[in-house]
Each structure stands twice: as structure tokens, then as C-alpha cells.
Coordinates of C-alpha atoms in Angstrom, one line a residue:
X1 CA 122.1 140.7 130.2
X2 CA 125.5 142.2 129.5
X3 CA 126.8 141.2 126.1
X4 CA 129.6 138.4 125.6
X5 CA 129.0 136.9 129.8
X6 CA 128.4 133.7 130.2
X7 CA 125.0 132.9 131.1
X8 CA 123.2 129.9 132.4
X9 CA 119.5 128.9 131.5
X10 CA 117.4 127.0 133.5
X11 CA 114.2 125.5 134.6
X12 CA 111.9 123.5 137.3
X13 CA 108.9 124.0 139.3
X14 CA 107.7 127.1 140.7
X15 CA 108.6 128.4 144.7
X16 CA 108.3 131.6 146.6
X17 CA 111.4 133.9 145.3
X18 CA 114.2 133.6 147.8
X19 CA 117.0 136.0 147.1
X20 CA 120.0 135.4 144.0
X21 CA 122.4 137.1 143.3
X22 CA 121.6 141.1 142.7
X23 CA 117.5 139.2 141.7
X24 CA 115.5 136.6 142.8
X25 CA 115.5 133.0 142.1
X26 CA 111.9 132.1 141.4
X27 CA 112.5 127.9 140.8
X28 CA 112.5 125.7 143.9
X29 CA 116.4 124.2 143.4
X30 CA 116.4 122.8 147.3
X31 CA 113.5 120.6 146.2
X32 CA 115.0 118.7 143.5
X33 CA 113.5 119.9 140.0
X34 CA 115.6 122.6 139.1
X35 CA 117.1 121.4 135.4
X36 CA 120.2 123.5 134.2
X37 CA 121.1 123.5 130.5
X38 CA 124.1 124.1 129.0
X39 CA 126.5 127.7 129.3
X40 CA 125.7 129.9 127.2
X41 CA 127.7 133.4 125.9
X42 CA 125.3 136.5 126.0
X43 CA 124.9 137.7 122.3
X44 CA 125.5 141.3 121.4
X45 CA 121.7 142.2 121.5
X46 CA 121.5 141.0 125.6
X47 CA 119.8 137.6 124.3
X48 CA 121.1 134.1 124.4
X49 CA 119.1 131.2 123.0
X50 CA 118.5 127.3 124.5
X51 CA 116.8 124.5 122.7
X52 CA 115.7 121.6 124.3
X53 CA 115.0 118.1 123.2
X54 CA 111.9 116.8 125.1
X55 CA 112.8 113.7 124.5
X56 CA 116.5 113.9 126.2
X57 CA 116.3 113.4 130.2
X58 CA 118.0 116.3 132.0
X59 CA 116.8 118.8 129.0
X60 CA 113.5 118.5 128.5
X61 CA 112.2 114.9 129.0
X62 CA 110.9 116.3 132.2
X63 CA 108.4 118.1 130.3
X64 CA 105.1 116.6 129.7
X65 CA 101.5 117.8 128.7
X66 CA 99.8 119.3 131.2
X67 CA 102.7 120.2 133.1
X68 CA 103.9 123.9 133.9
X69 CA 107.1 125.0 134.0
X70 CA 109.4 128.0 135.0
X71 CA 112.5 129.5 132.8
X72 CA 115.1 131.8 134.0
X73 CA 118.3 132.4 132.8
X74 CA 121.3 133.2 135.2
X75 CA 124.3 135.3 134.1
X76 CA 127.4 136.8 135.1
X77 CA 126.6 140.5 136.0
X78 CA 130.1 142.4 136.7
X79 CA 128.6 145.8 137.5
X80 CA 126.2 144.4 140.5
X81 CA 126.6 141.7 143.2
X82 CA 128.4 139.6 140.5
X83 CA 125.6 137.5 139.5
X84 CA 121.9 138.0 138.4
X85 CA 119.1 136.4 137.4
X86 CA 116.2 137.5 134.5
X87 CA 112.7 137.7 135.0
X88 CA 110.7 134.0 135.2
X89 CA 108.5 132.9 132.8
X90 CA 106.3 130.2 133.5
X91 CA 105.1 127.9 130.4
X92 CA 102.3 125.8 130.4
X93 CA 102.7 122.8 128.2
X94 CA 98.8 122.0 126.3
X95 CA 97.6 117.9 126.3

């Protein structure tokens, strides 16, 4: 992620990866579970950091044992189709 763009993390349930931007988005937002956080600014190193409080609906309450879960992070992207989208990463939260 280019350094000092504004980026926006995200999560919900897992879909086939329709196209996004210059990637792919790989969480199902037509269905209903896609949860955004809060903007975030890209940090020099091309990292930006979220925390979520699982007991706060909307950022994390959603999240229960047994449950899995996919993270991606959209950001602005100047030098391709404007916007972007990182790599998913599925969690799977233990009982």
C-alpha cells in the first residue's frame, strides 16, 4: 500500500472474488456481512493497523467462536485504476 493514502479495513464472510478496483474483492458486500472499520492513513512502512473490540457491534461483535472470517484492507492506489484492494486473509476464531 502506498505510504500516507488513506486506506479502509474490512471484513465479512467469504464469496467468489468479483473484480475491485485494480484487485479483487474477496468478501460477499451484496449479501449483507461486509463490516467496514474506520479510515485509516497508510504508515511509511506500507502497513496500517485496526483493532477491534469484539464486544462493540459493527467492529467486532459479529465475531464469535467457531466462526471464520475474511480481512482485507482497501486503499487509495494513485498509480493504478485509483483504488486497490490487499490480499484476504481468512481467520478462524477457536471455541
Amino acid at each position: 500500500m502506498p505510504a500516507g493514502e488513506a486506506a479502509v479495513p474490512f471484513y465479512g464472510l467469504e464469496q467468489p472474488p468479483p473484480p475491485f478496483g485494480s484487485g479483487q474483492l474477496c468478501i460477499d458486500a451484496a449479501g449483507g456481512s461486509l463490516v467496514r472499520a474506520p479510515v485509516a492513513v497508510v504508515a511509511a512502512e506500507g502497513a496500517t493497523r485496526t483493532e477491534f473490540d469484539f464486544s462493540t457491534p459493527g467492529l467486532g461483535a459479529e465475531i464469535g467462536a467457531g466462526t471464520s472470517w475474511v480481512f482485507q484492507v482497501a486503499f487509495r492506489d494513485p498509480a493504478g485504476a485509483g483504488v486497490d484492494v490487499t490480499d484476504a486473509v481468512t481467520l478462524e476464531f477457536a471455541p
